[in-house]
Coordinates of C-alpha atoms in Angstrom, one line a residue:
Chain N
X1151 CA 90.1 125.3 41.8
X1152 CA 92.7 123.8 44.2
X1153 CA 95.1 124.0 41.2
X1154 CA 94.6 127.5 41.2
X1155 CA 95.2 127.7 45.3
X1156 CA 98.2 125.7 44.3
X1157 CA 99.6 127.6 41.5
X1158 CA 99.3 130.7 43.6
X1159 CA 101.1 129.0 46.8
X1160 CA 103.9 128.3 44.1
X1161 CA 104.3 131.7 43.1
X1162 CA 104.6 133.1 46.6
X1163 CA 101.6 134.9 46.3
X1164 CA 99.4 132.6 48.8
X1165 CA 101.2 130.9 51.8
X1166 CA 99.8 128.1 53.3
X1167 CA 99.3 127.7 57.2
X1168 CA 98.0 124.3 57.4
X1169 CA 95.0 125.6 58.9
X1170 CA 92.0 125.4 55.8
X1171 CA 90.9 128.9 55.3
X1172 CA 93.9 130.9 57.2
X1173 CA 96.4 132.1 54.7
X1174 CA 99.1 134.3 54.2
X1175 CA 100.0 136.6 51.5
X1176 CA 103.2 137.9 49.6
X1177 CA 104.1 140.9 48.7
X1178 CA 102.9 140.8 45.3
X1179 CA 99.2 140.0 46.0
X1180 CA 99.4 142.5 49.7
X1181 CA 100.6 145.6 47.0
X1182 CA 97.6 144.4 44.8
X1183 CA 95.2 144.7 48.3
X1184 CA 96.5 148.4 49.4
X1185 CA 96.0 149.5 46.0
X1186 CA 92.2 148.1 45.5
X1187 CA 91.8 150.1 48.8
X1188 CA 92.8 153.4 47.4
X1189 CA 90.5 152.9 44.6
X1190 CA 87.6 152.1 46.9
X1191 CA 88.8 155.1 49.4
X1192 CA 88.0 157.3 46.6
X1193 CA 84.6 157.3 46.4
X1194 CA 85.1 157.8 50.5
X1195 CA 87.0 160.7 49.9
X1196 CA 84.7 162.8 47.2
X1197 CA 81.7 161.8 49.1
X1198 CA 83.0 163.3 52.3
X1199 CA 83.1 159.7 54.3
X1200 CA 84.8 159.3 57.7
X1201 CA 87.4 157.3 57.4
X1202 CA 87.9 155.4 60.8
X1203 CA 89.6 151.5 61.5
X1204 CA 89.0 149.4 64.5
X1205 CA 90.8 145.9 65.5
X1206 CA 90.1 142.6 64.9
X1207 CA 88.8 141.7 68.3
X1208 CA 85.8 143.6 69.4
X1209 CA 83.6 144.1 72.8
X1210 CA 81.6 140.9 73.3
X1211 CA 78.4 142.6 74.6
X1212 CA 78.4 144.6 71.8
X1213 CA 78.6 142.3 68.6
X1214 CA 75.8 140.7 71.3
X1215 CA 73.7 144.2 71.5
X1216 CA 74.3 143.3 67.4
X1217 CA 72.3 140.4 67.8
X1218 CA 74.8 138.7 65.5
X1219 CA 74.9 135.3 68.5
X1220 CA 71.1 135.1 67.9
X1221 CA 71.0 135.2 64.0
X1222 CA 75.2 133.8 63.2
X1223 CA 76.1 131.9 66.0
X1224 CA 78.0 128.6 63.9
X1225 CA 80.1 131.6 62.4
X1226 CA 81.0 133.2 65.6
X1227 CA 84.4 133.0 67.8
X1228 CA 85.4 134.1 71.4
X1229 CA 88.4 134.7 72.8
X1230 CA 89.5 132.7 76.0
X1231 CA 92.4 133.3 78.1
X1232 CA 94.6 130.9 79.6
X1233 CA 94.2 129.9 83.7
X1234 CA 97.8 130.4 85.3
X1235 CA 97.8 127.7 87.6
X1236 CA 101.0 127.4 89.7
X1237 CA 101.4 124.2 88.8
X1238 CA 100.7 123.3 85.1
X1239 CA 98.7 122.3 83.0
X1240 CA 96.8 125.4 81.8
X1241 CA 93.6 125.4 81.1
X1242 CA 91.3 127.1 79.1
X1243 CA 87.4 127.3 79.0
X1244 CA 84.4 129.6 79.3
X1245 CA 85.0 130.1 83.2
X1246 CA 84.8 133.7 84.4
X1247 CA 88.4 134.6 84.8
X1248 CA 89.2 133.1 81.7
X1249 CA 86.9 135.2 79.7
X1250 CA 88.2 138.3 77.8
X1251 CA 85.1 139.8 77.0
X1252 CA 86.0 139.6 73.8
X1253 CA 84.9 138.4 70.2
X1254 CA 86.1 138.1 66.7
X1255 CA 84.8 140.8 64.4
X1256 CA 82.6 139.3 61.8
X1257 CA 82.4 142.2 59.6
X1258 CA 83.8 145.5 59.5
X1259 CA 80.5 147.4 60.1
X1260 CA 79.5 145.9 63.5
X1261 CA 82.4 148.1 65.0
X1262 CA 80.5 151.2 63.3
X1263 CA 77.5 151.4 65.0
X1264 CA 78.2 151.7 68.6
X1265 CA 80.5 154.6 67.6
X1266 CA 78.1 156.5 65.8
X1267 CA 75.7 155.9 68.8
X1268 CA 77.9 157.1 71.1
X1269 CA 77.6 160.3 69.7
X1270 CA 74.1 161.1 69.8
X1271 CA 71.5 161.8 67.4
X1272 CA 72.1 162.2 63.5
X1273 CA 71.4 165.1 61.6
X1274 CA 69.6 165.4 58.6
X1275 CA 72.1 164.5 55.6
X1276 CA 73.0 161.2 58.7
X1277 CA 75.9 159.5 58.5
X1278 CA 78.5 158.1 56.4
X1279 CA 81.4 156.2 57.4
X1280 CA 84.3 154.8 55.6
X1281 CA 86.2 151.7 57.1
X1282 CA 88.0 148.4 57.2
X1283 CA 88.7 145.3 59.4
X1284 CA 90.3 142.2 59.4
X1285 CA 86.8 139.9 60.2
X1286 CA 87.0 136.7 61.0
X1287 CA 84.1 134.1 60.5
X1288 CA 84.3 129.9 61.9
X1289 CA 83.8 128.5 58.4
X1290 CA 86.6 126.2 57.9
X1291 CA 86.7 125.1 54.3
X1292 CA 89.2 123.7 51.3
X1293 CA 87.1 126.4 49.1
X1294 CA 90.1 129.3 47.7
X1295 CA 88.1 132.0 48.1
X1296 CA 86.5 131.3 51.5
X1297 CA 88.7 132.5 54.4
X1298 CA 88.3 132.4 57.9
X1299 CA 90.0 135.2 58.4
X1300 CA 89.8 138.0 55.8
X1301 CA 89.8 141.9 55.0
X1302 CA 86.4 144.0 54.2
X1303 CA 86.3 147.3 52.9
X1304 CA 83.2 149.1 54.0
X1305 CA 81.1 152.0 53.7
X1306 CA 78.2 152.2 56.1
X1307 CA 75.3 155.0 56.0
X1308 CA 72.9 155.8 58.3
X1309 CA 70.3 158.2 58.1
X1310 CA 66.9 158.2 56.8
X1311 CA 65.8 155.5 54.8
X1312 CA 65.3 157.2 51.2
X1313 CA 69.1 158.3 51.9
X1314 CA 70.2 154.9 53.1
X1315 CA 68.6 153.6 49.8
X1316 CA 69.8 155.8 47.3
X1317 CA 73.6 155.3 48.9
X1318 CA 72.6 151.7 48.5
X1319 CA 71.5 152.1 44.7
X1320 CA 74.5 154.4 44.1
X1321 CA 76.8 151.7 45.5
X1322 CA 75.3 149.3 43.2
X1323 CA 76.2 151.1 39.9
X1324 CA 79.3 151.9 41.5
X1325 CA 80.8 148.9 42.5
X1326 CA 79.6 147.1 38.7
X1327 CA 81.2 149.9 36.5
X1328 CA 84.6 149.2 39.3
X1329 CA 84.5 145.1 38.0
X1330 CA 84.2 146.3 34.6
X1331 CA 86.8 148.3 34.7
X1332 CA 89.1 145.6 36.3
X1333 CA 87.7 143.2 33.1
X1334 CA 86.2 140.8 35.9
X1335 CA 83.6 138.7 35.0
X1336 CA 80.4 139.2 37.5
X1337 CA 76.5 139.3 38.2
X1338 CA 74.2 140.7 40.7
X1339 CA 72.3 138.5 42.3
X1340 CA 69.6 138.8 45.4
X1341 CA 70.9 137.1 48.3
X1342 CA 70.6 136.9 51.7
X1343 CA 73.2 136.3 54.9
X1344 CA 73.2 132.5 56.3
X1345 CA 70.8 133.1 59.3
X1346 CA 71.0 130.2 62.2
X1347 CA 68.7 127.5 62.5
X1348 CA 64.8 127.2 61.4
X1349 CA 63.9 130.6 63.0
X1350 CA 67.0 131.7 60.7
X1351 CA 65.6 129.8 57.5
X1352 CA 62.4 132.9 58.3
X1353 CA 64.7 135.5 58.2
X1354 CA 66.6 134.4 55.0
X1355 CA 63.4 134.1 52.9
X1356 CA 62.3 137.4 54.4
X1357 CA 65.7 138.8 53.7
X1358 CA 65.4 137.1 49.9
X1359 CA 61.9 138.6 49.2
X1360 CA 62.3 142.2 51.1
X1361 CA 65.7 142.5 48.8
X1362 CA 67.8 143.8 51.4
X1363 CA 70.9 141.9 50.3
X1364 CA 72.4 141.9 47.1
X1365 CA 75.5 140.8 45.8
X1366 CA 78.0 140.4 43.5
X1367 CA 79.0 137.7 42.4
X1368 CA 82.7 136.8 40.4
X1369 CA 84.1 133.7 39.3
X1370 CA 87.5 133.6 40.5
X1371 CA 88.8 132.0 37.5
X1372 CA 87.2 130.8 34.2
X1373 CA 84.9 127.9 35.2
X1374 CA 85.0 128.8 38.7
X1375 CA 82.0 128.9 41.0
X1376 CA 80.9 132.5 41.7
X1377 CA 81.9 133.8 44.6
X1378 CA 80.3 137.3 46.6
X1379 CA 83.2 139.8 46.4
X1380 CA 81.0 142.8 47.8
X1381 CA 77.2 143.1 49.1
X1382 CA 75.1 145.7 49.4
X1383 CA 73.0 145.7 52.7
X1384 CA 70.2 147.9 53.4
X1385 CA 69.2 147.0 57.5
X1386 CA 66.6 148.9 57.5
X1387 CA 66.6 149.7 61.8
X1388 CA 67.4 146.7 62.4
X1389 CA 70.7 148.1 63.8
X1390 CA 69.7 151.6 64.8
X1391 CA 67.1 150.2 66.5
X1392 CA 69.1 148.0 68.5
X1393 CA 71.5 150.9 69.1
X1394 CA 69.0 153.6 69.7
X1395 CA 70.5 155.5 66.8
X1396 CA 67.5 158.6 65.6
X1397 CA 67.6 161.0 63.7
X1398 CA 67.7 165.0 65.4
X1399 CA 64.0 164.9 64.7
X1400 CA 63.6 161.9 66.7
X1401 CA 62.5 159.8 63.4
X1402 CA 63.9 156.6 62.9
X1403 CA 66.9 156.3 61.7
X1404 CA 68.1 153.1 59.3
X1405 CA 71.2 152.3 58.2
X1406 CA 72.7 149.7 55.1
X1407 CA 76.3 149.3 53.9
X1408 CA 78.3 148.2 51.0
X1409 CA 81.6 145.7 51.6
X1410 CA 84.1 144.2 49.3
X1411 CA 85.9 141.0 50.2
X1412 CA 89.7 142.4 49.4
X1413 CA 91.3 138.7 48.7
X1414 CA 88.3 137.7 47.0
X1415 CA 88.6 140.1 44.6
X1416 CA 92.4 140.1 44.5
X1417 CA 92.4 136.2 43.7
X1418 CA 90.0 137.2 40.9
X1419 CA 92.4 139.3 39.4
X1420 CA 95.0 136.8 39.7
X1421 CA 93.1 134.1 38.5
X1422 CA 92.0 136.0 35.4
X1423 CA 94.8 138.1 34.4
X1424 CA 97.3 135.8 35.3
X1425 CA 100.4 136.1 38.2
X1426 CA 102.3 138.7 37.2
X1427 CA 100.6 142.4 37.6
X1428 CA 102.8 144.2 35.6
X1429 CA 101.0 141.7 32.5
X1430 CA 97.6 142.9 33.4
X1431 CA 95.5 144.2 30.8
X1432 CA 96.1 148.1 30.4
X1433 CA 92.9 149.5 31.5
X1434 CA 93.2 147.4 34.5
X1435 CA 96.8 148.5 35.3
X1436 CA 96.0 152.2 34.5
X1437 CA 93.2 152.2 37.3
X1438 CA 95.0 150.3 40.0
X1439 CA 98.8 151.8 39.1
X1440 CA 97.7 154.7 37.0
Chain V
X455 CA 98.8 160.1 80.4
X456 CA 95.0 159.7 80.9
X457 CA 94.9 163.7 79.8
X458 CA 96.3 162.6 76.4
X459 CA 93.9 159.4 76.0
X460 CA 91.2 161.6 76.3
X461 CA 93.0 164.6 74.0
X462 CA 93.2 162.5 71.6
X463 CA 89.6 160.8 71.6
X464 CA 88.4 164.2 71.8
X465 CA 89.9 165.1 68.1
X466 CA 89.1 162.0 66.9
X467 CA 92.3 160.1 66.8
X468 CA 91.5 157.4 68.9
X469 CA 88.2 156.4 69.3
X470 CA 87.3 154.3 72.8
X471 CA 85.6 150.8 72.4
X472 CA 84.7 150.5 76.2
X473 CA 87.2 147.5 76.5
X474 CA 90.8 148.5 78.0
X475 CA 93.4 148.2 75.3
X476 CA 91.2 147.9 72.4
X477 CA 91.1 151.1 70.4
X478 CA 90.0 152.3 67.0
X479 CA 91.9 155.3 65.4
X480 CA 90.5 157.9 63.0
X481 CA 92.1 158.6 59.8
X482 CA 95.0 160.8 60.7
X483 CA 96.2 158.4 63.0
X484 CA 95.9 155.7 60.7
X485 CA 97.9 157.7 57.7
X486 CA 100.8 158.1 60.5
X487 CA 100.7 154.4 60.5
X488 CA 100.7 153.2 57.3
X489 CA 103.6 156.7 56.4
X490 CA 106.0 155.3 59.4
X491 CA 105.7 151.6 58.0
X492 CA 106.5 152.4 54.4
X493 CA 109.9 154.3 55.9
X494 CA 110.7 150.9 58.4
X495 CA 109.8 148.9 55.2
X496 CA 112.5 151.1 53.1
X497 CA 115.1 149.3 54.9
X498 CA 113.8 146.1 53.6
X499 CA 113.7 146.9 50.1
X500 CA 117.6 148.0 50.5
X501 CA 118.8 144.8 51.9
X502 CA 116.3 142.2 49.5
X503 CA 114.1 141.5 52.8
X504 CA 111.0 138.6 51.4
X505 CA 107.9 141.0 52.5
X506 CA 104.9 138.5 53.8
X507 CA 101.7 138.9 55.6
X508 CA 99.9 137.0 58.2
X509 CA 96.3 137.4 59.3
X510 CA 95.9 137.9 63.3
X511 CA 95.2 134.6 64.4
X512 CA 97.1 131.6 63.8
X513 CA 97.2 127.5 64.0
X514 CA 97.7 127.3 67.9
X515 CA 100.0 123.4 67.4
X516 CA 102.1 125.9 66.0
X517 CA 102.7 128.6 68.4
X518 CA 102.6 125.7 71.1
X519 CA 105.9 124.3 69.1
X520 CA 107.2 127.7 69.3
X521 CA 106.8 127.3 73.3
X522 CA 104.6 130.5 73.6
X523 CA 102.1 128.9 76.0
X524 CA 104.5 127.6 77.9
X525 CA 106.4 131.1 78.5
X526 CA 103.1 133.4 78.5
X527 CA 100.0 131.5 79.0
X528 CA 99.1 134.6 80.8
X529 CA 99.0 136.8 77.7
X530 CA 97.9 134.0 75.2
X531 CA 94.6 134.4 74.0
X532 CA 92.6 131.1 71.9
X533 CA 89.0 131.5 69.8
X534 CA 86.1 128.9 70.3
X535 CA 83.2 128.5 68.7
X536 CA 79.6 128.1 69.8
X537 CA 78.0 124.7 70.2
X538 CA 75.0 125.4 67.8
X539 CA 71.8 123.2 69.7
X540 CA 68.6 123.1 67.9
X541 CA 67.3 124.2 71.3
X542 CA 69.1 127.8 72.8
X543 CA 70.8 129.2 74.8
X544 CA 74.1 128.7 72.9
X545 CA 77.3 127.3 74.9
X546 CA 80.9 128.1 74.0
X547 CA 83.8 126.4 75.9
X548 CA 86.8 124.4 75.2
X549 CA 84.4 120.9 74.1
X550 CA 86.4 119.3 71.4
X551 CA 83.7 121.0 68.7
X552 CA 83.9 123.9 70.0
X553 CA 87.6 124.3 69.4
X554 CA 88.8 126.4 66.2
X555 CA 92.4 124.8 66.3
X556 CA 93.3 128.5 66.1
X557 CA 94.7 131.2 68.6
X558 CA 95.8 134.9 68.6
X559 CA 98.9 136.1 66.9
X560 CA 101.5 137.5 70.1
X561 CA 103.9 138.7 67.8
X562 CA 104.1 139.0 64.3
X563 CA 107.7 136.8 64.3
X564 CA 105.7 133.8 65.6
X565 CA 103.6 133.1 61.8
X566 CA 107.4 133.1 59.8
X567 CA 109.2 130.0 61.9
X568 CA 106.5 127.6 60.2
X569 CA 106.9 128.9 56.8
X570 CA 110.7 129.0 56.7
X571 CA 111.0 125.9 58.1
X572 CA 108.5 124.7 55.1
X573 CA 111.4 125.5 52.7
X574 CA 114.1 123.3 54.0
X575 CA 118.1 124.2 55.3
X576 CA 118.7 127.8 55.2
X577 CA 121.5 128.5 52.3
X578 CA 124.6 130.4 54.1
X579 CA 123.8 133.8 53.4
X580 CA 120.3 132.6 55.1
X581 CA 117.2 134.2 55.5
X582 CA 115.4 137.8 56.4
X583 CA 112.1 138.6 56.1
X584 CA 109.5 141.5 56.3
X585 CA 106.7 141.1 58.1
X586 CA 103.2 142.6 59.7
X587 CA 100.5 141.4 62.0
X588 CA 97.9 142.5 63.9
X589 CA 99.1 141.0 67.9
X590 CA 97.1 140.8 70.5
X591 CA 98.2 139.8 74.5
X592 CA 95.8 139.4 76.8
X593 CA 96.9 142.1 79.7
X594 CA 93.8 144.9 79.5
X595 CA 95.5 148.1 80.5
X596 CA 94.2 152.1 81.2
X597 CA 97.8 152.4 80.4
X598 CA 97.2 154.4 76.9
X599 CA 100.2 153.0 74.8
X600 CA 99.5 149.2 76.4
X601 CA 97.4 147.5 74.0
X602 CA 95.5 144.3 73.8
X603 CA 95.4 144.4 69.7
X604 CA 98.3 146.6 68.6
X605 CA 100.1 146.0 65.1
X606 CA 104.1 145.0 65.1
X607 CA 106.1 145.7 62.2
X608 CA 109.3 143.6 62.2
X609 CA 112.3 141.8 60.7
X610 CA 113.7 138.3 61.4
X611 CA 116.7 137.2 60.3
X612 CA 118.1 133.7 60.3
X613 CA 121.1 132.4 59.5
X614 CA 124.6 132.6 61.2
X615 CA 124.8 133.4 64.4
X616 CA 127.3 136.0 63.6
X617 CA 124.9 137.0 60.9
X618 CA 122.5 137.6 63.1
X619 CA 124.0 139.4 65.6
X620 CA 125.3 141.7 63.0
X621 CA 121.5 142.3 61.6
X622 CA 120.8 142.9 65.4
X623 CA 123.7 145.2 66.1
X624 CA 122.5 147.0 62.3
X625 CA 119.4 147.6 63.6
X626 CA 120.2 148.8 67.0
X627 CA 121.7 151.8 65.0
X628 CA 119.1 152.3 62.3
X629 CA 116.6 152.2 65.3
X630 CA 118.6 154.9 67.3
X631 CA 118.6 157.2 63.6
X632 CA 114.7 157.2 63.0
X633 CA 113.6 157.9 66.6
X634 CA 116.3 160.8 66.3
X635 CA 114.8 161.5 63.0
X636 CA 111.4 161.4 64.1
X637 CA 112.4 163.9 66.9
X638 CA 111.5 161.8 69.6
X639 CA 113.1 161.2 73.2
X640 CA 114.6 157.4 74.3
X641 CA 116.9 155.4 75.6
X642 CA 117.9 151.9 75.3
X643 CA 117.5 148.9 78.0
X644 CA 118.3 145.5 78.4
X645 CA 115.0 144.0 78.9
X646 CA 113.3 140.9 79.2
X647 CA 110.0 139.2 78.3
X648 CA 107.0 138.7 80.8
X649 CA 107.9 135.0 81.2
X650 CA 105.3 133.4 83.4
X651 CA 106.0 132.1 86.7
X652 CA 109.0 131.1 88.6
X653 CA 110.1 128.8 86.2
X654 CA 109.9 131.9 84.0
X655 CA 111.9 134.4 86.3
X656 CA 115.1 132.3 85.9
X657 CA 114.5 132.4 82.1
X658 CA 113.7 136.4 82.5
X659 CA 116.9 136.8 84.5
X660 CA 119.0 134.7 81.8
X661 CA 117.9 136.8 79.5
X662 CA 118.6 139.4 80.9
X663 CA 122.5 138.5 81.7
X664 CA 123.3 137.0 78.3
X665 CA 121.7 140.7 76.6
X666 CA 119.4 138.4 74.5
X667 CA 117.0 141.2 74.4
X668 CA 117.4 145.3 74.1
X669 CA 114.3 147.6 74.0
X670 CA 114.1 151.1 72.6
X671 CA 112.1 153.2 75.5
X672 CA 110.1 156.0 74.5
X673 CA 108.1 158.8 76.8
X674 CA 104.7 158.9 74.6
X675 CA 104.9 162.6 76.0
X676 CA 107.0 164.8 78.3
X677 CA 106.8 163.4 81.7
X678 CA 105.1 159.9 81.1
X679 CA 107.0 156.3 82.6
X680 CA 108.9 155.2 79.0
X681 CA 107.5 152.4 77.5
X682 CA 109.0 150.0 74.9
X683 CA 108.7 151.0 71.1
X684 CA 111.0 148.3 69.9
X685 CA 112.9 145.2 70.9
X686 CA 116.1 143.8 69.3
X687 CA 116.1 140.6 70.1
X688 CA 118.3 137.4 69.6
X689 CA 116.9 134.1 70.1
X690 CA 120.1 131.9 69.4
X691 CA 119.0 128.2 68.3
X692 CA 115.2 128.6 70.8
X693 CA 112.7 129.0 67.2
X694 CA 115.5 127.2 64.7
X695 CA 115.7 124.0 67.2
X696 CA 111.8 124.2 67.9
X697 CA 111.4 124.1 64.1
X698 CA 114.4 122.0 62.8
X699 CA 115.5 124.8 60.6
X700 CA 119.0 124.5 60.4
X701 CA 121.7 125.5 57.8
X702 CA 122.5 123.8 54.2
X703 CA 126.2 122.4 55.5
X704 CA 124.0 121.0 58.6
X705 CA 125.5 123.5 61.0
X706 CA 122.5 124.9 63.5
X707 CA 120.8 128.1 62.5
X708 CA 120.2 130.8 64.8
X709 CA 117.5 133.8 64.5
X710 CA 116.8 137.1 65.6
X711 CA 114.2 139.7 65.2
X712 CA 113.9 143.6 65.2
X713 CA 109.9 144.4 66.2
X714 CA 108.6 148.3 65.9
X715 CA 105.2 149.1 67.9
X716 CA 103.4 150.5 65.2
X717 CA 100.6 152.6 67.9
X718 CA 103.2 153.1 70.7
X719 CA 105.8 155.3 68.0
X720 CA 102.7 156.7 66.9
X721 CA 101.2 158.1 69.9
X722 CA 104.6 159.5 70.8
X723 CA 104.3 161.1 67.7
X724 CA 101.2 162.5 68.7
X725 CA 102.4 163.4 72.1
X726 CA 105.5 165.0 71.5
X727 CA 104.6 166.5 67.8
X728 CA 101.2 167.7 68.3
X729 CA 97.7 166.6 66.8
X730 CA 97.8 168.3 63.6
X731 CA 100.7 166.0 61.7
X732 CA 101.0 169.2 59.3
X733 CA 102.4 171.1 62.1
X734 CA 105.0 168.5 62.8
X735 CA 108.9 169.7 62.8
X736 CA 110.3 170.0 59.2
X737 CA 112.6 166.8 59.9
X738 CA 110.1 164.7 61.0
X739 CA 107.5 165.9 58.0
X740 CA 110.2 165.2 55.7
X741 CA 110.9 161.6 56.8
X742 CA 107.2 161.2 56.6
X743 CA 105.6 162.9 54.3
X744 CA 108.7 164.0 52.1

């Protein structure tokens, strides 16, 4: 695996930082990124999806409103200003004026929800929003594809739950026939988000046996570990509630969503077809250059 | 100005977050974007520029070697984690554990001193490079083009210092072409940075008197206080020195950087052109779109 990470540094396609899990890219692998977006943005675009994008930093109080400090809270990070003394040195901490209000975004759909709350009840046919982020998760680690700071592709819908679910299902199909097509090897798998703690072990297993997570999995290269390149999340309320999101009828409203880890999958490609994209097997070339 | 923040939430090209400075944008916004960074990046492609990419946050030993948090602790921002008892509530601070090592990208110029300096002495022609990052300064703003997260789209050049000036002086002019291209109104200004404190005003004010830094001011509409869209900006040996880079014969390397606010051009674009970018003038469609 770290031959791999290697390899790729040496090509330019992966810059090291000295920081385990922050990296930079070259040009190469960033075209191979923007065009793995398009293809995604398609489905966004003949399904009528809003396409919207939001920073990396987000409002503390609402990633809190989230409950993602409750259920992630080793995965979190705030942002913390600087105290201008007069007279050096400056210090930073969790004091009040030194507080930005301010978090990381874990993953691109947390900036979604208050949005669509913000604008009232949903309509019958709901919701269906198209976005990305750079996210950012405290999970330090020598492991290729495991970033600290990365790029998700999402869709989110909300609207009633038979809706939610069938976007879900529809995602599922989707997004396999998608790592065909790019000749990557893969498998779904049930899975569930790494809750905090005992209360957190709960939620997992209840997460596990509910099957509200599923994901897919790729090896990044032959004999590689596999590694999730995109989930698909049905929430149930657990968001709408928490955001007051209803349906026009006053009904409850769920939500799920569908990500792809962009350098996850762009490593896989790389690792598999090799470092040079104009090599790539033809079908894959014909969907991502075509 | 406050008229065209809300405008423009009101069709859906900006969409508020309830913290100052942190916005999301809707998809026509975002296609300006991405359409005025492919025509900066032309430029790049013409004169063999390396194209790299950086996430947003970065290894803070190195923006501390780069002096940042000497010259602007006041707009430097740094992530912590959260100490994770078995037992809540859940502290964050600046504790040793607690510390990610990592802080906020100020400008996208900061992540390439570190990786050029990986390589070793700079041949003679020396070194330009491409690059993108999502910045963020801590200085929460109603002012609608002053940003906390904002993205920068910039060249830096080492080498020569007569190489770099003439990149600087090259880019002054192309700069001056594609806001006349894109229609819009500015001027240019000897400028200098927020440096912090009094120390800092003698730095501003030498700054300021050697022409170390010009800006490119830009009106976001008819009658608003200009506000900087780019800086051309020569640093002499202050990032070479910092990072040892020097030239192949041993001579000291100097750098320079062009930056282009990606949001700030934008909204001018929005402001002066319209909302509806396919009623733009024909020259500016045809730069863009063409």
């Amino acid at each position: 695996m770290s031959d791999l990470r290697c390899d790729l540094v040496d090509a330019g396609h992966l810059i090291a930082t000295g920081i385990d899990g922050i990296v930079g890219h070259g040009a190469v692998f960033e075209d191979v990124v923007r065009r793995l977006g398009l293809v995604i943005g398609r489905w966004g675009i003949d399904n009528g999806a809003e396409t919207v994008h939001f920073p990396p930093v987000m409002s503390r109080a609402n990633l809190e409103r989230n409950g993602y400090l409750r259920s992630f809270p080793q995965l979190a990070a705030v942002l913390h200003g600087f105290g201008c003394g007069v007279h050096g040195p400056f210090t930073t901490g969790s004091d009040g004026d030194l507080s930005t209000g301010l978090m990381m975004v874990p993953s691109a759909c947390y900036t979604i929800y208050p949005m669509v709350a913000a604008r009232g009840p949903l309509r019958a046919e709901g919701a269906l929003v198209e976005t990305w982020s750079r996210c950012f998760r405290r999970e330090p680690s020598t492991d290729t594809p495991r970033l600290q700071s990365f790029r998700m592709h999402e869709y989110v819908k909300l609207g009633r739950g038979a809706d939610v679910v069938a976007f879900r299902e529809a995602w599922i199909e989707k997004a396999q026939a998608l790592y065909a097509s790019l000749q990557l090897p893969f498998r779904l798998d049930n899975a569930n988000d790494a809750f905090f703690g005992r209360p957190g072990r709960l939620m997992a297993s209840s997460q596990r046996e509910r099957n509200l997570k599923i994901e897919l999995l790729v090896p990044i290269m032959v004999g590689a570990k596999p590694t999730a390149c995109c989930s698909f999340n049905y929430a149930e309320a657990h968001f709408t509630e928490a955001w007051q999101i209803n349906m026009e009828d006053e009904s409850t409203a769920h939500s799920g969503c569908v990500g792809f880890g962009m350098e996850r999958t762009t490593l896989a490609l790389f690792g598999h077809h090799g470092f040079q994209p104009e090599r790539w097997p033809d079908g894959v070339r014909q969907l991502l250059y075509g």
